XYZ file of C-alpha atoms in Angstrom:
655
model
C -15.369 -3.253 -36.218
C -15.872 -0.207 -34.080
C -18.945 1.938 -33.526
C -22.583 1.235 -34.139
C -21.945 -0.646 -37.371
C -20.118 -3.389 -35.463
C -23.136 -3.842 -33.243
C -25.825 -4.364 -35.804
C -27.040 -7.627 -37.409
C -29.642 -7.115 -40.126
C -32.682 -9.189 -40.272
C -35.218 -8.879 -43.279
C -38.752 -7.778 -42.338
C -40.303 -8.268 -45.697
C -39.955 -11.935 -46.154
C -41.722 -14.175 -48.664
C -44.872 -12.136 -48.954
C -43.069 -9.088 -50.524
C -40.713 -11.309 -52.580
C -43.799 -13.012 -54.195
C -45.432 -9.535 -54.788
C -42.211 -8.441 -56.553
C -42.238 -11.363 -58.740
C -45.859 -11.216 -59.609
C -45.767 -7.549 -60.695
C -42.256 -7.317 -61.998
C -42.292 -3.736 -60.908
C -40.668 -3.556 -57.511
C -36.963 -3.197 -57.241
C -35.943 -4.619 -53.942
C -32.183 -4.443 -53.166
C -30.533 -5.230 -49.708
C -30.470 -1.575 -48.855
C -33.989 -1.233 -49.633
C -35.286 -3.771 -47.127
C -36.855 -2.495 -43.868
C -34.512 -4.278 -41.172
C -34.504 -4.884 -37.564
C -31.568 -3.883 -35.414
C -31.204 -7.204 -33.968
C -29.650 -6.198 -30.724
C -31.737 -3.027 -30.372
C -35.307 -4.502 -31.185
C -37.892 -3.488 -28.597
C -38.507 -6.435 -26.416
C -41.736 -7.775 -24.914
C -45.206 -7.445 -26.366
C -46.312 -5.232 -29.310
C -48.175 -2.053 -28.562
C -51.010 -3.895 -30.493
C -51.258 -6.415 -27.702
C -54.603 -5.907 -25.709
C -54.049 -4.430 -22.261
C -55.175 -5.451 -18.836
C -58.678 -3.631 -18.821
C -61.958 -5.051 -19.639
C -63.664 -2.801 -22.214
C -66.910 -1.173 -21.825
C -69.032 0.297 -24.846
C -71.818 2.880 -25.235
C -73.113 5.624 -27.324
C -74.256 9.182 -26.594
C -76.111 11.495 -28.833
C -79.370 13.397 -29.492
C -81.669 10.467 -28.792
C -83.789 11.594 -31.665
C -81.774 10.516 -34.785
C -84.035 9.397 -37.549
C -81.420 7.275 -39.455
C -79.249 5.945 -36.702
C -80.783 3.719 -33.972
C -77.478 3.735 -32.215
C -78.059 7.562 -31.464
C -81.803 7.275 -30.918
C -83.018 4.551 -28.656
C -79.637 3.107 -27.703
C -77.873 6.120 -26.233
C -76.703 5.897 -22.701
C -77.361 9.704 -22.222
C -78.482 12.557 -24.304
C -76.447 15.523 -25.513
C -77.448 18.969 -26.685
C -77.277 19.961 -30.363
C -74.849 22.842 -31.505
C -75.227 25.577 -34.115
C -72.779 25.113 -36.866
C -74.263 27.334 -39.446
C -71.378 29.779 -39.626
C -68.940 27.043 -40.443
C -70.940 24.556 -42.685
C -72.834 25.604 -45.832
C -74.778 23.036 -47.340
C -75.434 25.057 -50.514
C -77.952 23.787 -53.042
C -78.353 20.357 -51.392
C -79.586 21.904 -48.062
C -83.296 21.036 -48.546
C -82.560 17.363 -49.506
C -80.084 16.796 -46.819
C -82.057 18.506 -43.967
C -85.065 16.392 -45.077
C -83.076 13.130 -44.922
C -81.301 13.878 -41.584
C -84.164 15.561 -39.834
C -81.939 18.449 -38.730
C -80.113 21.552 -40.150
C -76.638 22.916 -39.352
C -78.361 25.164 -36.766
C -78.839 21.919 -34.798
C -76.043 19.413 -35.460
C -76.121 16.640 -33.037
C -73.156 15.476 -30.832
C -73.120 11.788 -31.439
C -70.314 9.292 -30.761
C -69.422 5.683 -30.008
C -67.274 5.179 -26.936
C -64.881 2.367 -25.959
C -63.718 2.788 -22.303
C -61.624 0.847 -19.803
C -63.802 -0.469 -16.921
C -61.788 0.978 -14.005
C -61.598 3.972 -11.659
C -59.449 6.173 -13.964
C -59.085 8.957 -14.613
C -58.057 7.866 -18.145
C -56.705 9.914 -21.059
C -59.284 10.677 -23.721
C -58.851 10.391 -27.507
C -61.471 11.480 -30.172
C -61.285 10.038 -33.664
C -63.291 11.516 -36.703
C -63.708 9.846 -40.099
C -63.486 11.745 -43.466
C -65.764 12.179 -46.441
C -67.529 9.045 -47.528
C -71.054 8.039 -48.724
C -73.050 9.676 -45.943
C -75.449 6.702 -45.860
C -72.645 4.142 -45.458
C -71.955 5.193 -41.987
C -68.251 5.701 -41.280
C -67.968 6.129 -37.511
C -68.187 2.423 -36.647
C -65.020 1.795 -38.646
C -62.475 2.570 -35.846
C -63.800 -0.189 -33.549
C -60.508 -1.973 -33.702
C -58.874 1.089 -32.184
C -61.451 1.501 -29.689
C -61.275 -2.044 -28.362
C -57.410 -1.946 -28.183
C -56.994 1.535 -26.763
C -59.577 1.026 -24.182
C -58.065 -2.277 -22.981
C -54.717 -0.347 -22.456
C -56.350 2.560 -20.403
C -57.310 5.100 -22.936
C -60.920 6.203 -23.638
C -61.633 6.390 -27.419
C -64.757 8.156 -28.861
C -65.533 7.702 -32.579
C -67.327 10.949 -33.526
C -70.350 10.857 -35.942
C -70.136 13.435 -38.671
C -71.786 11.552 -41.501
C -74.257 14.385 -41.750
C -71.566 16.573 -43.214
C -70.291 13.956 -45.683
C -71.225 13.909 -49.233
C -70.971 16.578 -51.939
C -70.380 19.633 -49.761
C -67.017 21.416 -49.763
C -64.968 23.629 -47.513
C -66.516 22.111 -44.291
C -63.180 20.844 -42.705
C -63.201 23.920 -40.301
C -66.651 22.666 -39.278
C -65.270 19.142 -38.574
C -62.502 20.745 -36.364
C -64.951 22.892 -34.562
C -67.323 19.987 -33.926
C -64.429 18.024 -32.435
C -63.950 20.853 -29.801
C -67.533 20.916 -29.092
C -67.420 17.218 -28.239
C -64.474 18.073 -25.816
C -66.663 20.693 -24.147
C -69.318 18.072 -23.807
C -66.838 15.701 -22.232
C -65.707 18.269 -19.847
C -69.388 18.301 -18.610
C -69.611 14.534 -18.625
C -66.506 14.431 -16.359
C -68.161 16.930 -13.946
C -71.602 15.516 -13.874
C -72.119 13.080 -11.033
C -75.002 11.477 -12.790
C -73.017 10.707 -15.988
C -71.290 7.385 -16.498
C -67.965 9.069 -17.074
C -68.115 11.289 -13.977
C -64.466 11.577 -12.695
C -63.208 9.096 -15.282
C -61.440 11.554 -17.740
C -58.115 12.881 -17.485
C -58.748 16.241 -19.055
C -55.120 17.178 -19.050
C -54.276 14.517 -21.365
C -56.333 14.704 -24.592
C -55.873 13.640 -28.222
C -57.627 14.242 -31.431
C -57.347 11.876 -34.321
C -58.797 12.153 -37.862
C -58.813 10.236 -41.180
C -58.783 11.752 -44.594
C -60.680 15.139 -44.377
C -60.871 14.432 -40.612
C -56.955 14.089 -40.768
C -56.940 17.771 -41.853
C -59.613 18.800 -39.420
C -57.721 17.689 -36.474
C -55.064 20.274 -37.294
C -57.790 22.903 -37.391
C -59.039 21.695 -34.112
C -55.657 22.105 -32.527
C -55.429 25.609 -34.037
C -58.926 26.582 -32.994
C -58.299 25.377 -29.632
C -55.808 28.343 -29.194
C -57.959 31.052 -30.761
C -60.518 33.313 -29.186
C -62.586 33.864 -32.308
C -63.326 32.063 -35.642
C -60.935 33.303 -38.379
C -63.605 33.705 -41.042
C -66.230 35.439 -38.949
C -65.077 37.084 -35.698
C -68.685 37.307 -34.401
C -68.327 33.548 -33.531
C -66.382 33.383 -30.197
C -64.326 30.430 -29.228
C -63.935 29.349 -25.577
C -61.900 26.079 -25.763
C -58.371 26.021 -24.344
C -58.224 22.216 -23.849
C -55.056 20.392 -22.897
C -54.758 18.747 -26.362
C -51.338 17.103 -26.229
C -51.581 14.672 -29.231
C -52.697 14.927 -32.861
C -52.973 11.930 -35.288
C -53.636 12.486 -38.951
C -54.363 9.392 -40.999
C -53.984 9.842 -44.772
C -55.025 13.512 -44.434
C -55.995 16.040 -47.036
C -54.445 19.417 -46.836
C -55.600 22.873 -47.743
C -59.321 22.191 -48.066
C -59.883 24.915 -45.526
C -57.688 28.112 -45.942
C -58.500 30.890 -43.353
C -57.487 34.164 -45.045
C -55.979 32.095 -47.877
C -53.329 30.496 -45.613
C -52.461 27.098 -44.453
C -53.468 26.414 -40.822
C -50.460 26.242 -38.405
C -50.267 23.695 -35.718
C -48.106 24.417 -32.521
C -47.019 22.796 -29.455
C -48.584 19.310 -29.789
C -47.139 15.861 -30.335
C -47.972 15.028 -34.125
C -48.227 11.755 -35.993
C -49.089 11.371 -39.632
C -49.184 8.429 -41.821
C -50.155 7.554 -45.376
C -50.330 4.615 -47.746
C -48.401 4.635 -51.007
C -51.230 3.051 -52.905
C -53.963 5.513 -51.685
C -56.747 5.679 -54.326
C -58.402 8.671 -52.907
C -55.805 11.080 -51.419
C -53.308 10.007 -53.910
C -50.395 11.935 -52.647
C -48.784 12.314 -49.153
C -50.369 15.732 -48.485
C -49.818 15.240 -44.658
C -46.160 15.934 -45.310
C -47.094 19.629 -45.729
C -48.762 19.574 -42.264
C -45.839 17.795 -40.692
C -43.604 20.612 -41.989
C -45.869 23.229 -40.434
C -45.900 21.766 -36.954
C -43.774 23.828 -34.705
C -42.730 23.605 -31.163
C -41.637 26.020 -28.371
C -38.031 26.052 -27.040
C -37.386 23.138 -24.819
C -39.806 20.276 -23.840
C -40.039 16.791 -25.273
C -42.604 17.365 -28.070
C -42.078 15.480 -31.319
C -43.611 14.870 -34.714
C -43.308 11.648 -36.708
C -44.428 10.597 -40.269
C -44.906 7.099 -41.532
C -45.276 6.096 -45.326
C -46.477 2.476 -45.660
C -45.989 0.832 -48.930
C -48.979 -0.937 -50.537
C -51.472 0.519 -47.991
C -54.544 2.246 -49.508
C -56.931 4.899 -48.096
C -59.925 2.956 -46.896
C -58.425 0.061 -45.050
C -57.586 2.157 -41.933
C -61.423 2.251 -41.598
C -63.032 -1.275 -41.236
C -66.190 0.036 -42.949
C -64.509 1.597 -45.855
C -61.799 -1.189 -46.692
C -60.398 -1.136 -50.258
C -63.171 1.025 -51.857
C -61.119 4.212 -52.245
C -63.043 5.156 -55.325
C -66.574 4.102 -54.351
C -68.491 0.934 -55.442
C -66.697 0.904 -58.895
C -63.222 0.552 -57.082
C -62.524 -3.063 -58.268
C -63.067 -2.020 -61.877
C -61.052 1.223 -61.577
C -58.298 0.677 -58.978
C -55.543 -2.070 -58.985
C -56.550 -3.686 -55.711
C -54.631 -7.106 -56.252
C -51.547 -6.099 -54.404
C -52.631 -4.091 -51.462
C -51.445 -5.201 -48.080
C -54.177 -7.167 -46.372
C -56.624 -5.017 -44.456
C -55.792 -6.726 -41.107
C -52.215 -5.879 -41.711
C -52.828 -2.229 -42.519
C -54.904 -1.847 -39.504
C -52.301 -3.636 -37.315
C -49.676 -1.028 -38.425
C -52.344 1.699 -37.338
C -52.690 -0.051 -33.896
C -48.929 -0.339 -33.280
C -48.191 3.231 -34.166
C -51.205 4.991 -32.715
C -50.937 3.093 -29.418
C -47.304 3.741 -29.102
C -47.779 7.452 -29.975
C -50.717 7.885 -27.511
C -49.051 6.093 -24.702
C -45.908 8.155 -25.258
C -47.663 11.440 -25.508
C -50.596 10.962 -23.024
C -49.195 8.594 -20.557
C -45.494 9.386 -20.453
C -44.333 5.996 -21.699
C -40.679 5.944 -22.571
C -40.455 2.437 -24.125
C -41.941 3.286 -27.425
C -39.889 6.271 -28.331
C -37.206 4.497 -30.329
C -40.057 3.245 -32.655
C -40.497 6.890 -33.981
C -36.661 7.414 -34.340
C -36.091 4.155 -36.290
C -38.992 1.964 -37.223
C -36.670 -1.147 -37.668
C -36.759 -1.634 -33.817
C -40.239 -2.809 -34.241
C -39.620 -4.907 -37.327
C -40.670 -8.079 -35.502
C -44.237 -6.558 -35.075
C -44.695 -4.429 -38.196
C -46.567 -6.139 -41.245
C -44.247 -7.170 -44.044
C -43.854 -4.298 -46.397
C -41.607 -1.199 -46.584
C -41.825 1.931 -44.507
C -40.379 5.453 -44.936
C -40.325 7.248 -41.646
C -39.175 10.591 -40.155
C -39.186 12.173 -36.677
C -38.137 15.588 -35.540
C -37.807 16.408 -31.742
C -38.478 19.738 -30.118
C -34.846 20.024 -29.488
C -33.988 20.113 -33.231
C -31.950 23.102 -34.531
C -31.823 23.447 -38.181
C -28.508 24.406 -39.718
C -29.368 23.742 -43.339
C -33.122 23.812 -44.471
C -32.545 25.106 -48.020
C -35.571 27.532 -47.700
C -34.143 30.806 -46.889
C -32.821 32.350 -50.040
C -31.450 31.703 -53.504
C -27.851 31.366 -52.281
C -26.946 27.741 -52.430
C -23.912 28.387 -50.302
C -25.709 29.697 -47.263
C -27.350 27.705 -44.387
C -30.255 28.291 -42.184
C -28.279 30.129 -39.387
C -26.056 33.164 -39.703
C -22.522 31.912 -40.453
C -23.383 28.503 -41.655
C -21.825 27.817 -44.967
C -22.396 25.034 -47.555
C -19.661 23.737 -49.625
C -19.415 21.032 -52.584
C -16.464 19.213 -53.626
C -16.354 17.127 -56.973
C -20.160 17.006 -57.170
C -21.724 16.326 -60.599
C -24.892 18.224 -59.621
C -25.828 20.631 -56.791
C -29.072 22.486 -56.684
C -31.906 23.494 -54.407
C -35.567 22.698 -55.376
C -39.046 22.468 -54.151
C -40.061 18.832 -53.617
C -43.080 17.688 -55.693
C -46.103 15.526 -54.780
C -47.105 13.054 -57.545
C -50.642 14.597 -57.763
C -52.640 17.653 -56.575
C -55.816 15.788 -55.761
C -57.963 18.907 -56.166
C -57.897 21.816 -58.539
C -57.224 24.491 -55.804
C -54.296 22.788 -54.241
C -50.735 22.545 -55.541
C -48.689 19.432 -56.553
C -45.885 20.642 -54.213
C -44.800 19.460 -50.808
C -44.220 23.283 -50.116
C -40.785 22.263 -48.848
C -37.277 22.626 -50.369
C -34.428 20.254 -50.430
C -30.989 20.047 -51.975
C -30.197 17.630 -54.935
C -26.723 16.216 -54.832
C -25.156 13.952 -57.710
C -21.743 12.419 -57.889
C -19.725 10.006 -59.788
C -16.242 9.147 -58.530
C -15.084 7.260 -61.569
C -12.673 9.096 -63.854
C -13.832 9.221 -67.400
C -11.906 6.955 -69.724
C -11.564 3.273 -70.696
C -10.152 2.337 -67.371
C -13.318 1.662 -65.307
C -11.406 1.123 -62.052
C -9.886 4.542 -61.987
C -11.523 6.615 -59.167
C -11.004 10.170 -57.917
C -11.451 11.229 -54.268
C -14.970 10.802 -52.977
C -17.373 13.745 -53.635
C -18.634 15.357 -50.487
C -21.145 18.165 -49.202
C -19.888 20.025 -46.500
C -21.934 22.090 -43.853
C -19.424 24.507 -41.990
C -20.557 25.565 -38.628
C -19.376 28.942 -36.903
C -17.804 28.242 -33.452
C -20.127 30.615 -31.760
C -23.091 28.537 -32.935
C -21.984 25.305 -31.517
C -21.016 27.040 -28.271
C -24.400 28.902 -28.038
C -26.389 25.713 -28.582
C -24.382 23.702 -25.962
C -23.591 20.987 -28.440
C -22.124 17.984 -26.640
C -21.844 14.174 -26.653
C -25.623 13.880 -26.010
C -26.609 15.365 -29.306
C -27.348 13.699 -32.586
C -27.217 14.796 -36.113
C -30.379 14.584 -37.993
C -31.687 14.914 -41.593
C -33.996 13.487 -44.220
C -32.681 11.881 -47.461
C -33.810 9.777 -50.398
C -31.864 8.380 -53.341
C -32.980 9.065 -56.772
C -32.791 6.950 -59.979
C -30.468 9.286 -61.572
C -26.735 8.211 -62.107
C -24.400 11.168 -63.282
C -21.666 10.249 -65.725
C -17.966 9.838 -64.961
C -15.903 12.828 -63.928
C -13.667 14.637 -66.471
C -10.047 13.330 -66.371
C -8.036 15.822 -64.397
C -4.784 14.681 -66.184
C -6.283 16.009 -69.499
C -6.287 19.510 -68.107
C -10.003 19.897 -67.863
C -10.970 23.203 -66.368
C -14.038 21.434 -64.916
C -11.938 19.632 -62.303
C -12.520 21.216 -58.769
C -15.528 23.128 -59.700
C -18.322 22.713 -57.038
C -21.564 21.367 -58.303
C -21.807 22.819 -61.696
C -20.541 20.078 -64.070
C -22.817 20.269 -67.046
C -21.514 17.163 -68.498
C -22.266 15.138 -65.424
C -25.809 16.620 -65.107
C -26.706 15.722 -68.775
C -25.506 12.109 -68.529
C -27.175 11.708 -65.208
C -30.617 12.539 -66.521
C -30.259 10.766 -69.845
C -28.279 7.746 -68.926
C -24.746 6.734 -69.851
C -21.876 4.449 -69.054
C -22.744 4.280 -65.398
C -26.553 4.882 -65.656
C -29.225 2.185 -65.092
C -28.455 -1.309 -66.007
C -31.138 -3.960 -66.795
C -31.357 -4.619 -63.036
C -31.919 -0.984 -62.199
C -29.520 1.689 -60.643
C -27.070 0.282 -58.125
C -27.811 0.529 -54.323
C -26.856 3.841 -52.644
C -24.919 4.247 -49.452
C -22.660 7.192 -48.162
C -20.811 8.251 -45.103
C -21.591 11.017 -42.510
C -18.506 12.805 -41.097
C -17.847 15.349 -38.459
C -14.720 17.469 -38.119
C -13.583 19.395 -34.978
C -11.657 22.626 -34.868
C -8.509 20.740 -34.602
C -9.101 18.989 -37.893
C -9.910 15.507 -36.283
C -12.471 13.557 -38.273
C -14.716 10.686 -37.729
C -17.161 8.822 -40.057
C -20.064 6.546 -39.840
C -22.019 4.667 -42.585
C -25.474 6.125 -43.065
C -27.248 2.756 -43.774
C -26.495 1.662 -40.308
C -29.176 4.193 -39.173
C -31.928 3.637 -41.639
C -32.713 2.056 -45.024
C -31.629 4.072 -47.965
C -34.147 3.599 -50.752
C -35.237 5.340 -53.908
C -38.893 6.377 -54.342
C -41.099 3.262 -54.554
C -42.901 2.270 -57.668
C -46.656 2.937 -57.360
C -49.586 1.736 -59.622
C -53.058 2.753 -58.466
C -55.196 2.653 -61.426
C -55.938 -0.607 -63.244
C -55.154 0.942 -66.685
C -51.811 2.280 -67.482
C -53.023 5.214 -69.434
C -55.171 6.492 -66.549
C -52.156 6.221 -64.333
C -50.110 8.221 -66.758
C -52.997 10.891 -67.145
C -53.440 11.146 -63.469
C -50.034 11.475 -62.044
C -46.759 13.258 -62.853
C -44.799 10.274 -61.708
C -45.362 6.635 -60.703
C -43.571 7.226 -57.368
C -43.732 9.706 -54.548
C -40.666 11.508 -53.141
C -40.751 10.834 -49.286
C -37.524 11.446 -47.424
C -36.266 8.831 -44.789
C -35.286 10.422 -41.543
C -31.816 9.540 -39.752
C -30.612 10.402 -36.367
C -26.892 9.797 -35.675
C -25.569 10.012 -32.014
C -22.426 12.047 -31.670
C -21.426 9.328 -29.253
C -20.995 6.938 -32.270
C -18.469 9.275 -33.804
C -16.391 9.381 -30.615
C -16.392 5.575 -30.760
C -14.667 5.925 -34.115
C -12.369 8.762 -32.958
C -12.167 9.225 -29.083
C -10.113 12.295 -29.341
C -12.729 14.247 -31.326
C -14.117 17.251 -29.484
C -17.764 17.760 -30.445
C -18.045 20.938 -28.442
C -15.690 22.449 -31.007
C -17.336 21.129 -34.082
C -16.336 22.782 -37.388
C -18.294 20.819 -40.048
C -20.711 18.124 -40.912
C -20.245 16.410 -44.201
C -21.991 13.910 -46.425
C -19.107 11.869 -47.949
C -20.131 9.865 -51.085
C -17.522 7.105 -50.555
C -19.746 3.960 -50.136
C -21.215 4.031 -53.715
C -19.266 5.052 -56.782
C -22.007 7.059 -58.254
C -25.560 8.232 -57.586
C -28.017 11.168 -56.574
C -29.792 12.044 -53.390
C -32.188 14.613 -52.157
C -31.424 15.991 -48.595
C -33.328 18.281 -46.209
C -33.276 19.616 -42.722
C -29.741 18.922 -41.535
C -29.584 19.920 -37.982
C -28.814 18.968 -34.399
C -31.100 17.437 -31.656
C -30.702 16.564 -27.935
C -33.212 13.753 -27.619
C -32.323 12.492 -24.286
C -31.847 8.773 -23.243
C -35.335 7.617 -23.727
C -35.240 8.078 -27.456
C -32.298 5.717 -27.787
C -33.127 2.981 -25.192
C -34.920 0.279 -27.087
C -35.101 -2.568 -24.530
C -37.944 -3.149 -21.984
C -36.841 -3.387 -18.372
């Protein structure tokens, strides 16, 4: 067997734990194509990124030295910091008197408090700040990232867990304040690094900085990255900004999105490496709102910036924080939420250790060996906890040819001259992807992103169930000038996001019966109706059949080559989710019992050349999805494009 498919042996990652879970709940459809798998001959060798490094770890706190409620920031501080005036960003509303009385300070004098884990060595070392989200303000959240602090410091990265418990609780629209406070901490760190009397004098590499946040903190880190580039506060220009730090990396853990809307707009994030992850069984931020921020992250031309998203099945909201754990809905969580089948907290935090360490070492330390993890999570299947993952990655070199956002013409692509064609499709439409919940009244239940829905059934209608027509296909035709202008060659890859749906369209009309429907592109009413209501080829007692398909490229001479998509990532339908203990609450709270999260795929042009060496990728004419691997099904597809990742993204063995 030629090509990449001939080099891959699949090894299941899920194992007995997930099998037992499926049997216990009766609600999880696990098919071979749904298993997370390891590429046996491409798995990253050596120790996991979660393995402690060579440095001894030091620990200290800094802060006001006068905190009435926190001994760690009163008597125990290694050195004192000045307070900052956040009154233009944080409004305590009617609770101001009570809150100010409890904390002993007002927004005019917020403290800069933090716990710091650091490598005991000469440095300088990269610096990462992490901030918690909203939680009971008296159940202090900042100690909950100790596991990350110990690990990162041992591997040569300073981690400061920032105390913002004093803006937790019932106030709203304070996430701009959280982002601004992160930048004020970075200003303080610049001073620490320049102060000969400070323990961190000369220890910090201020050219390699990261900000990380969880929940509301996960939104706030995007605001910090945006404010870092501004001269003034968007909501009150009398507040001047003077930041301009070298923030290279942003990590958002189960973030909210849209709590802060300057000028009624979502905050853009530019020119940083970006990682977002979310748990399917999150009982607080119950939809993957971070997908919207992921889509808003943009890069300048050139460079090696990238963004990545990870959706972890059975992970919740709180277990990323060792203080919060499974109590996503407060003390009553065991009575309200179905906690029985969450991944163990140590597994959830191990996933965070693997991805965050690999991401920060890639972004801040120029480490090449972890890059394949973001392209295809299966190369780390020997380390990742046993559950399922849906992942995407997009590189700064990505050039979109079909994003399905631009207009209402379903035949036009994202670049001038790109044409979209369908052949023998039962359904073809463009639509906005939905979230399963809106979380808050002033946010939408939308991913704010469009994709194309493609349905097919290759079987010919009639009593002979073995009679098949030619496979349906979706074709993206590229103008020659575009391929030439982009310099497309053997080093490029084809990338896109895709998920299968449960819908199975009905059989095609019989062409021998003289139907006028034959040959029409994507508008078969009969196929659409059957696909949504069931039918001869619809779901069986075992659920809909597995989905696979081929990806084909064609050059200007008509030469073609195909590869099988499942060789480049798992193809799965949206995963079943049950968060509430009572089914009626689940039905009332959510539009669906699953979340649409697209899996990302990157397919090297070189793999097509192995199938057809005479193919000329520099004169490429079309990219096609060919539905020849499964007789019927439906998929959602987005962001078809071309990337030039470079060797580091494909190399997966340690040397």
